[in-house]
CSV table of C-alpha atoms in Angstrom, one decimal:
chain,number,residue,atom,x,y,z
A,215,MET,CA,70.4,-62.9,108.8
A,216,VAL,CA,73.3,-63.7,111.2
A,217,PRO,CA,70.9,-64.4,114.1
A,218,LEU,CA,69.1,-67.0,112.0
A,219,PHE,CA,72.4,-68.8,111.3
A,220,THR,CA,73.4,-68.6,114.9
A,221,SER,CA,70.1,-70.2,116.1
A,222,LEU,CA,70.1,-72.8,113.4
A,223,PHE,CA,73.6,-74.1,114.0
A,224,VAL,CA,75.5,-72.6,116.9
A,225,ASP,CA,72.7,-72.7,119.5
A,226,SER,CA,71.7,-76.2,118.5
A,227,VAL,CA,75.3,-77.5,118.8
A,228,LEU,CA,76.7,-75.5,121.8
A,229,GLY,CA,73.6,-75.0,123.8
A,230,ARG,CA,72.0,-71.6,124.7
A,231,PHE,CA,74.2,-70.8,127.7
A,232,ARG,CA,77.4,-71.5,125.9
A,233,THR,CA,76.2,-69.6,122.8
A,234,ILE,CA,75.5,-66.5,125.0
A,235,LEU,CA,79.0,-66.8,126.6
A,236,PHE,CA,80.9,-67.2,123.3
A,237,SER,CA,78.8,-64.5,121.5
A,238,CYS,CA,79.6,-62.0,124.3
A,239,LEU,CA,83.3,-62.8,124.1
A,240,ILE,CA,83.2,-62.3,120.3
A,241,TYR,CA,81.3,-59.0,120.8
A,242,ILE,CA,83.8,-57.7,123.3
A,243,MET,CA,86.7,-58.7,121.1
A,244,GLY,CA,85.0,-56.9,118.1
A,245,PHE,CA,84.6,-53.7,120.1
A,246,GLY,CA,88.1,-54.0,121.5
A,247,PHE,CA,89.4,-54.3,117.9
A,248,LEU,CA,87.2,-51.3,116.9
A,249,THR,CA,88.7,-49.2,119.6
A,250,LEU,CA,92.2,-50.1,118.4
A,251,SER,CA,91.4,-49.5,114.8
A,252,VAL,CA,90.3,-45.9,115.4
A,253,LEU,CA,93.0,-45.4,118.1
A,254,HIS,CA,96.0,-46.5,116.1
A,255,PRO,CA,96.2,-43.6,113.6
A,256,TYR,CA,96.1,-41.1,116.4
A,257,LEU,CA,99.0,-42.8,118.2
A,258,LYS,CA,101.1,-42.3,115.1
A,259,GLN,CA,99.9,-38.8,114.3
A,260,SER,CA,102.4,-37.0,116.6
A,261,ASP,CA,105.3,-38.5,114.6
A,262,CYS,CA,104.0,-37.4,111.2
A,263,VAL,CA,105.1,-34.3,109.3
A,264,ASN,CA,102.2,-34.4,106.8
A,265,LYS,CA,99.0,-34.5,108.8
A,266,THR,CA,96.9,-35.3,105.7
A,267,LEU,CA,98.8,-38.5,105.1
A,268,CYS,CA,98.5,-39.5,108.7
A,269,ASN,CA,94.7,-39.2,108.6
A,270,SER,CA,94.6,-41.5,105.6
A,271,PRO,CA,94.3,-45.1,106.9
A,272,SER,CA,96.3,-47.8,105.2
A,273,SER,CA,94.7,-50.8,103.5
A,274,PHE,CA,95.5,-53.0,106.5
A,275,GLN,CA,93.8,-50.5,108.9
A,276,VAL,CA,90.7,-50.5,106.7
A,277,LEU,CA,90.6,-54.3,106.6
A,278,PHE,CA,91.2,-54.5,110.4
A,279,PHE,CA,88.3,-52.0,110.9
A,280,TYR,CA,85.8,-54.0,108.9
A,281,ILE,CA,86.9,-57.3,110.4
A,282,SER,CA,86.3,-55.7,113.9
A,283,LEU,CA,82.9,-54.4,112.7
A,284,TYR,CA,81.8,-57.8,111.5
A,285,LEU,CA,83.0,-59.5,114.7
A,286,ALA,CA,80.9,-57.1,116.7
A,287,SER,CA,77.9,-57.8,114.5
A,288,VAL,CA,78.3,-61.6,114.7
A,289,GLY,CA,78.7,-61.5,118.5
A,290,GLY,CA,75.9,-59.1,119.0
A,291,SER,CA,73.4,-61.1,116.9
A,292,GLY,CA,74.2,-64.2,118.8
A,293,PHE,CA,73.6,-63.1,122.3
A,294,ARG,CA,70.7,-60.8,121.5
A,295,VAL,CA,68.6,-63.7,120.2
A,296,CYS,CA,69.8,-66.4,122.6
A,297,ALA,CA,69.8,-64.2,125.8
A,298,ARG,CA,66.2,-63.4,125.1
A,299,ALA,CA,65.3,-67.0,124.8
A,300,PHE,CA,67.4,-68.0,127.7
A,301,GLY,CA,65.7,-65.4,129.9
A,302,ALA,CA,62.2,-66.7,128.9
A,303,ASP,CA,63.3,-70.3,129.6
A,304,GLN,CA,63.8,-69.4,133.3
A,305,PHE,CA,60.0,-69.4,133.8
A,306,ASP,CA,58.2,-72.6,134.7
A,307,GLU,CA,55.3,-73.1,132.2
A,308,THR,CA,53.6,-75.5,134.6
A,309,ASN,CA,53.1,-72.7,137.1
A,310,SER,CA,50.2,-70.3,136.2
A,311,GLY,CA,51.8,-67.4,138.1
A,312,GLU,CA,55.1,-67.8,136.3
A,313,CYS,CA,53.2,-67.9,132.9
A,314,LYS,CA,51.9,-64.4,133.7
A,315,SER,CA,55.4,-63.3,134.6
A,316,LYS,CA,56.9,-64.7,131.4
A,317,SER,CA,54.5,-62.6,129.4
A,318,SER,CA,55.8,-59.5,131.2
A,319,PHE,CA,59.4,-60.6,130.6
A,320,PHE,CA,59.4,-59.5,127.0
A,321,ASN,CA,57.8,-56.2,128.0
A,322,TRP,CA,60.5,-55.4,130.5
A,323,TRP,CA,63.3,-56.7,128.2
A,324,CYS,CA,62.3,-54.1,125.6
A,325,PHE,CA,62.0,-51.5,128.4
A,326,ALA,CA,65.5,-52.2,129.6
A,327,GLY,CA,66.8,-52.1,126.0
A,328,SER,CA,65.1,-48.8,125.4
A,329,ILE,CA,66.8,-47.3,128.4
A,330,GLY,CA,70.1,-48.4,127.0
A,331,ILE,CA,69.3,-46.8,123.7
A,332,ILE,CA,68.5,-43.5,125.4
A,333,PHE,CA,71.8,-43.5,127.2
A,334,SER,CA,73.7,-44.3,124.1
A,335,HIS,CA,72.0,-41.5,122.1
A,336,LEU,CA,72.5,-39.0,124.9
A,337,ILE,CA,76.0,-39.9,126.0
A,338,LEU,CA,77.9,-42.0,123.4
A,339,ASN,CA,76.7,-39.8,120.5
A,340,CYS,CA,78.0,-36.7,122.2
A,341,ILE,CA,81.3,-38.4,123.1
A,342,GLN,CA,82.0,-39.6,119.6
A,343,ASP,CA,81.0,-36.3,118.0
A,344,ASN,CA,82.8,-34.0,120.5
A,345,MET,CA,85.7,-36.1,121.9
A,346,SER,CA,86.7,-39.4,120.2
A,347,TRP,CA,85.3,-42.5,118.5
A,348,ALA,CA,87.9,-44.5,120.4
A,349,ILE,CA,86.5,-43.4,123.7
A,350,ALA,CA,82.9,-44.3,122.6
A,351,PHE,CA,83.9,-47.7,121.4
A,352,GLY,CA,86.0,-48.3,124.5
A,353,ILE,CA,83.1,-47.5,126.8
A,354,SER,CA,80.9,-49.9,124.9
A,355,CYS,CA,83.5,-52.6,125.2
A,356,ILE,CA,83.9,-52.0,129.0
A,357,VAL,CA,80.2,-51.9,129.6
A,358,MET,CA,79.8,-55.3,127.8
A,359,MET,CA,82.6,-56.8,129.9
A,360,VAL,CA,80.8,-55.6,133.1
A,361,ALA,CA,77.5,-57.1,131.8
A,362,LEU,CA,79.1,-60.4,131.1
A,363,THR,CA,80.8,-60.5,134.5
A,364,VAL,CA,77.4,-59.9,136.2
A,365,PHE,CA,75.8,-62.6,134.1
A,366,LEU,CA,78.5,-65.1,135.1
A,367,LEU,CA,78.3,-64.2,138.8
A,368,ARG,CA,74.6,-64.8,138.8
A,369,MET,CA,75.0,-68.1,137.0
A,370,HIS,CA,74.2,-70.2,140.1
A,371,THR,CA,70.7,-68.6,140.2
A,372,PHE,CA,69.6,-69.8,136.8
A,373,ARG,CA,67.1,-72.6,137.2
A,374,PHE,CA,67.1,-73.9,133.6
A,375,ASN,CA,70.7,-73.4,132.4
A,376,VAL,CA,71.5,-77.0,131.5
A,377,LYS,CA,71.3,-77.7,127.8
A,378,GLN,CA,68.4,-80.0,127.1
A,379,ASN,CA,68.2,-82.6,124.4
A,380,ASN,CA,67.8,-80.2,121.5
A,381,THR,CA,71.1,-80.7,119.8
A,382,ASP,CA,69.4,-82.7,117.0
A,383,ALA,CA,66.3,-80.4,116.8
A,384,ILE,CA,67.4,-78.8,113.5
A,385,LEU,CA,68.5,-82.1,112.0
A,386,ASP,CA,65.1,-83.7,113.0
A,387,ILE,CA,63.2,-81.0,111.2
A,388,ILE,CA,65.5,-81.4,108.1
A,389,GLN,CA,64.9,-85.1,108.2
A,390,VAL,CA,61.2,-84.7,108.0
A,391,PHE,CA,61.4,-82.6,104.8
A,392,VAL,CA,63.9,-85.0,103.3
A,393,VAL,CA,61.9,-88.2,104.0
A,394,ALA,CA,58.7,-86.5,102.9
A,395,GLU,CA,60.3,-85.4,99.7
A,396,LYS,CA,61.7,-88.9,99.0
A,397,ASN,CA,58.2,-90.3,99.6
A,398,TRP,CA,56.5,-87.6,97.5
A,399,ARG,CA,55.2,-89.9,94.8
A,400,SER,CA,54.8,-92.9,96.9
A,401,LYS,CA,51.3,-94.1,97.6
A,402,PRO,CA,50.8,-94.7,101.4
A,403,SER,CA,49.7,-98.2,102.5
A,404,ILE,CA,46.6,-98.9,104.6
A,405,ASP,CA,48.8,-99.4,107.6
A,406,HIS,CA,50.4,-95.9,107.0
A,407,GLU,CA,47.0,-94.2,106.8
A,408,GLN,CA,45.9,-96.0,110.0
A,409,ALA,CA,49.1,-94.9,111.7
A,410,VAL,CA,48.6,-91.3,110.7
A,411,GLY,CA,44.9,-91.4,111.7
A,412,THR,CA,45.8,-92.9,115.1
A,413,ALA,CA,48.6,-90.4,115.8
A,414,TYR,CA,46.6,-87.3,115.0
A,415,HIS,CA,43.7,-87.5,117.5
A,416,THR,CA,44.8,-84.7,119.7
A,417,PRO,CA,47.3,-82.2,118.1
A,418,SER,CA,45.7,-79.1,116.8
A,419,GLY,CA,46.6,-78.0,113.3
A,420,SER,CA,47.7,-81.5,112.3
A,421,HIS,CA,45.3,-81.5,109.3
A,422,GLN,CA,47.5,-78.9,107.7
A,423,PHE,CA,50.6,-79.7,105.5
A,424,LYS,CA,49.5,-83.3,105.1
A,425,PHE,CA,52.3,-83.9,102.6
A,426,LEU,CA,54.6,-84.1,105.6
A,427,ASP,CA,52.7,-87.1,107.0
A,428,LYS,CA,54.6,-89.2,104.4
A,429,ALA,CA,57.6,-88.8,106.6
A,430,LEU,CA,56.0,-90.9,109.3
A,431,ILE,CA,56.6,-94.2,107.4
A,432,GLY,CA,59.7,-95.0,105.5
A,433,PHE,CA,58.5,-96.5,102.3
A,434,SER,CA,62.0,-96.9,101.1
A,435,LYS,CA,64.3,-99.4,102.8
A,436,ASN,CA,67.0,-96.8,103.0
A,437,LEU,CA,64.8,-94.3,104.8
A,438,ILE,CA,64.2,-94.2,108.6
A,439,PRO,CA,60.7,-93.0,109.4
A,440,CYS,CA,60.3,-89.9,111.4
A,441,SER,CA,58.5,-89.7,114.7
A,442,ILE,CA,55.2,-88.0,115.3
A,443,SER,CA,56.8,-85.2,117.3
A,444,GLN,CA,59.3,-84.5,114.5
A,445,VAL,CA,56.5,-84.1,112.0
A,446,GLU,CA,54.5,-81.9,114.4
A,447,ASP,CA,57.5,-79.6,114.9
A,448,ALA,CA,58.0,-79.2,111.2
A,449,LYS,CA,54.4,-78.3,110.7
A,450,VAL,CA,54.6,-75.7,113.5
A,451,LEU,CA,57.5,-74.0,111.8
A,452,LEU,CA,55.6,-73.9,108.5
A,453,GLN,CA,52.6,-72.4,110.3
A,454,LEU,CA,54.7,-69.5,111.4
A,455,VAL,CA,55.6,-68.5,107.8
A,456,PRO,CA,52.3,-66.7,107.0
A,457,ILE,CA,52.6,-64.6,110.1
A,458,TRP,CA,56.2,-63.8,109.3
A,459,ILE,CA,55.3,-62.8,105.8
A,460,THR,CA,52.4,-60.6,107.0
A,461,CYS,CA,54.7,-58.8,109.4
A,462,LEU,CA,57.1,-57.9,106.7
A,463,ILE,CA,54.7,-55.1,105.6
A,464,TYR,CA,54.6,-53.8,109.2
A,465,VAL,CA,58.4,-53.6,109.3
A,466,VAL,CA,58.4,-51.7,106.1
A,467,VAL,CA,56.2,-49.1,107.8
A,468,SER,CA,58.1,-49.0,111.1
A,469,SER,CA,61.5,-48.6,109.3
A,470,GLN,CA,60.4,-45.2,108.2
A,471,THR,CA,61.3,-43.9,111.7
A,472,THR,CA,65.0,-44.4,111.0
A,473,THR,CA,64.9,-43.5,107.3
A,474,PHE,CA,62.4,-41.0,106.0
A,475,PHE,CA,61.6,-39.4,109.4
A,476,THR,CA,65.3,-38.7,109.8
A,477,ARG,CA,65.4,-37.1,106.4
A,478,GLN,CA,62.4,-34.9,107.4
A,479,SER,CA,64.1,-33.8,110.5
A,480,ILE,CA,67.3,-32.7,108.6
A,481,THR,CA,65.2,-30.1,106.6
A,482,LEU,CA,63.4,-28.7,109.7
A,483,ASP,CA,64.5,-26.2,112.3
A,484,ARG,CA,66.1,-28.3,115.1
A,485,SER,CA,67.2,-25.5,117.3
A,486,ILE,CA,66.0,-25.5,120.9
A,487,GLY,CA,66.9,-22.2,122.6
A,488,PRO,CA,69.6,-19.9,121.3
A,489,ASN,CA,72.6,-22.2,121.6
A,490,PHE,CA,71.4,-25.8,121.2
A,491,GLN,CA,70.5,-27.8,118.1
A,492,ILE,CA,69.2,-31.3,118.2
A,493,PRO,CA,71.2,-33.7,116.0
A,494,ALA,CA,69.0,-35.2,113.3
A,495,ALA,CA,69.9,-38.8,114.3
A,496,SER,CA,68.9,-38.1,117.9
A,497,ILE,CA,65.3,-37.3,117.0
A,498,TYR,CA,64.7,-41.1,117.1
A,499,ILE,CA,64.9,-40.8,120.9
A,500,PHE,CA,61.3,-39.7,121.0
A,501,THR,CA,60.3,-43.2,119.8
A,502,THR,CA,62.4,-44.8,122.5
A,503,LEU,CA,61.0,-42.5,125.2
A,504,SER,CA,57.5,-43.5,124.0
A,505,VAL,CA,58.4,-47.2,124.5
A,506,VAL,CA,59.8,-46.4,128.0
A,507,PHE,CA,56.6,-44.5,128.9
A,508,PHE,CA,54.0,-46.8,127.4
A,509,GLY,CA,55.7,-50.1,128.2
A,510,PRO,CA,55.1,-50.0,132.0
A,511,ILE,CA,51.6,-48.7,131.5
A,512,TYR,CA,50.8,-51.6,129.2
A,513,ASP,CA,52.2,-54.2,131.7
A,514,CYS,CA,51.0,-52.6,135.0
A,515,LEU,CA,47.7,-51.1,134.0
A,516,PHE,CA,46.4,-52.3,130.6
A,517,ILE,CA,46.9,-56.0,131.1
A,518,PRO,CA,45.3,-56.2,134.6
A,519,LEU,CA,42.3,-54.3,133.5
A,520,VAL,CA,41.8,-56.3,130.3
A,521,ARG,CA,42.4,-59.5,132.1
A,522,VAL,CA,39.3,-58.9,134.2
A,523,VAL,CA,37.2,-58.8,131.0
A,524,THR,CA,38.8,-61.5,128.9
A,525,GLY,CA,40.0,-63.9,131.5
A,526,ASN,CA,43.3,-64.3,129.6
A,527,PRO,CA,46.3,-64.2,131.9
A,528,ASN,CA,48.1,-62.0,129.3
A,529,GLY,CA,45.1,-59.7,128.9
A,530,ILE,CA,44.8,-60.3,125.1
A,531,THR,CA,46.3,-62.9,122.9
A,532,THR,CA,49.6,-62.3,121.1
A,533,LEU,CA,47.9,-62.1,117.7
A,534,GLN,CA,45.5,-59.5,119.0
A,535,ARG,CA,48.4,-57.6,120.4
A,536,ILE,CA,50.2,-57.7,117.1
A,537,GLY,CA,47.0,-56.7,115.3
A,538,CYS,CA,46.6,-53.7,117.6
A,539,GLY,CA,50.1,-52.6,116.9
A,540,ILE,CA,49.6,-52.8,113.1
A,541,PHE,CA,46.5,-50.6,113.5
A,542,PHE,CA,48.5,-48.0,115.4
A,543,SER,CA,51.3,-48.2,112.8
A,544,THR,CA,48.7,-47.3,110.2
A,545,THR,CA,47.6,-44.4,112.4
A,546,SER,CA,51.2,-43.2,112.7
A,547,MET,CA,51.5,-43.2,108.9
A,548,VAL,CA,48.3,-41.1,108.6
A,549,VAL,CA,49.7,-38.6,111.1
A,550,ALA,CA,53.0,-38.6,109.3
A,551,ALA,CA,51.3,-37.9,106.0
A,552,VAL,CA,49.4,-34.9,107.5
A,553,ILE,CA,52.7,-33.5,108.9
A,554,GLU,CA,54.5,-34.1,105.6
A,555,LYS,CA,51.8,-32.2,103.8
A,556,LYS,CA,52.3,-29.3,106.2
A,557,ARG,CA,56.1,-29.5,105.7
A,558,LEU,CA,55.9,-29.4,101.9
A,559,GLN,CA,53.4,-26.5,102.1
A,560,ALA,CA,55.8,-24.6,104.3
A,561,ALA,CA,58.6,-25.2,101.8
A,562,LEU,CA,56.3,-24.0,99.0
A,563,ASN,CA,55.2,-20.9,100.9
A,564,PHE,CA,58.8,-19.8,101.5
A,565,GLY,CA,60.1,-20.7,98.1
A,566,LEU,CA,62.3,-23.5,99.3
A,567,ILE,CA,61.0,-26.4,97.1
A,568,ASP,CA,64.0,-26.3,94.8
A,569,ASN,CA,66.5,-25.9,97.6
A,570,PRO,CA,67.0,-29.2,99.3
A,571,ASN,CA,69.8,-27.9,101.6
A,572,ALA,CA,67.7,-25.1,103.0
A,573,THR,CA,66.2,-25.2,106.5
A,574,ILE,CA,62.4,-24.9,106.4
A,575,PRO,CA,61.1,-22.5,109.1
A,576,MET,CA,59.1,-25.2,110.8
A,577,SER,CA,60.0,-26.7,114.2
A,578,VAL,CA,61.2,-30.3,114.3
A,579,LEU,CA,58.9,-30.9,117.2
A,580,TRP,CA,56.1,-31.3,114.7
A,581,LEU,CA,57.5,-34.8,114.1
A,582,VAL,CA,57.1,-35.8,117.8
A,583,PRO,CA,53.6,-37.2,117.4
A,584,GLN,CA,54.6,-39.6,114.6
A,585,TYR,CA,57.7,-40.7,116.5
A,586,ALA,CA,55.6,-41.2,119.7
A,587,LEU,CA,53.0,-43.3,117.8
A,588,SER,CA,55.8,-45.4,116.4
A,589,GLY,CA,57.0,-46.2,119.9
A,590,PHE,CA,53.4,-46.9,121.0
A,591,GLU,CA,53.0,-49.4,118.1
A,592,SER,CA,56.3,-51.1,119.1
A,593,VAL,CA,54.9,-51.8,122.6
A,594,PHE,CA,52.2,-53.9,120.9
A,595,THR,CA,53.7,-55.4,117.7
A,596,LEU,CA,57.4,-55.7,118.2
A,597,ILE,CA,57.1,-57.1,121.7
A,598,GLY,CA,54.1,-59.2,120.6
A,599,LEU,CA,56.1,-60.7,117.7
A,600,GLN,CA,58.9,-61.7,120.1
A,601,GLU,CA,56.5,-63.4,122.4
A,602,PHE,CA,54.5,-65.0,119.6
A,603,PHE,CA,57.5,-66.5,117.8
A,604,TYR,CA,58.9,-67.8,121.2
A,605,ASP,CA,55.7,-69.4,122.3
A,606,GLN,CA,54.8,-70.9,119.0
A,607,SER,CA,58.2,-72.4,118.2
A,608,PRO,CA,59.0,-76.0,119.1
A,609,LYS,CA,60.6,-76.3,122.5
A,610,GLY,CA,64.0,-77.0,121.2
A,611,LEU,CA,63.9,-74.2,118.7
A,612,THR,CA,62.7,-71.2,120.6
A,613,SER,CA,65.8,-69.2,119.7
A,614,LEU,CA,65.0,-70.0,116.1
A,615,GLY,CA,61.6,-68.4,116.5
A,616,LEU,CA,63.2,-65.3,118.0
A,617,SER,CA,65.7,-65.2,115.1
A,618,LEU,CA,62.8,-65.3,112.7
A,619,PHE,CA,61.6,-62.1,114.3
A,620,THR,CA,65.0,-60.5,113.9
A,621,ALA,CA,65.2,-61.7,110.3
A,622,CYS,CA,61.8,-60.1,109.8
A,623,THR,CA,63.2,-56.7,110.7
A,624,ALA,CA,66.3,-57.4,108.6
């Protein structure tokens, strides 16, 4: 829920560019402290006589470690949400060609993120398991410093990097609900009804949530009436709630890849060749590889072909994209159920049902199809949700929309 707090308060006060900068600095500081927290006991280990006592961290070291961990979490949540919104803000919506490019932006953002996940699973996991946690944390800190340096060096190329007048966007939304609540039992006057009727000739969806219309006119002398745009923005946010609630079920399904699927892989034969065994946590890489493979196909092949039929610059609408992903998530669960039935049958045939620590003589590669389908559904739904919440949010609250997506997965 930290990204939601960041977009609600920090981004609206500091502006998106400053939020990215400060979040990156906090993230770097967090990983720097993490490196020191795991490095410090080893610096003292050579002076210890009792190695067991040396390996037991003090209360201060434990506290320092958790503070470092939370700093990295707060910093990471800030720039992950705001950097996505900042990147999408660089496209000019008045240009039809750039509107198409903005749709592809979220596809390639997810593609680049998946490449990073692959490298971290292949390199950092091996380093922390075989060498040192300190080295792995240190590499993460250095890489983030390099990324921030590149970001600042290219600052002059950003076209929309000046904070627009959105500092009061959150307060404006809150004001609508406060004024509407104060006027809840008030009966609108004829002038108020005429004002509302005149104001709502053009906006779509204005007939919904009519209770917020009472915020347009301040019945009480102590209340300042809200503007039409304020009420419209509040209604837009409320219209996102049903989609957000619906997608919670999808996230419950997709979270199986990092929970139950991993538990499955622990019980299966993970050896590849005579001398190599795949770590159970690294099986998730098949989902990431699926995103890397299907992402460019969706953007470079699927969208142009469908665009010819539908005439939509994005090929299909974002809601259609989300719906397709939910369908494929259902398919992945069907495939997972079939494979799970085979796994349990194998355990029954070899008399291993009552031995949870035994390795079932069944290759872990049987899980690849369900992992691949999980990545395929991510190309549709996860990326579609990001694009949907960004496009449908009020202009000053696009990072709030993306944080709603993050809060959905949380």
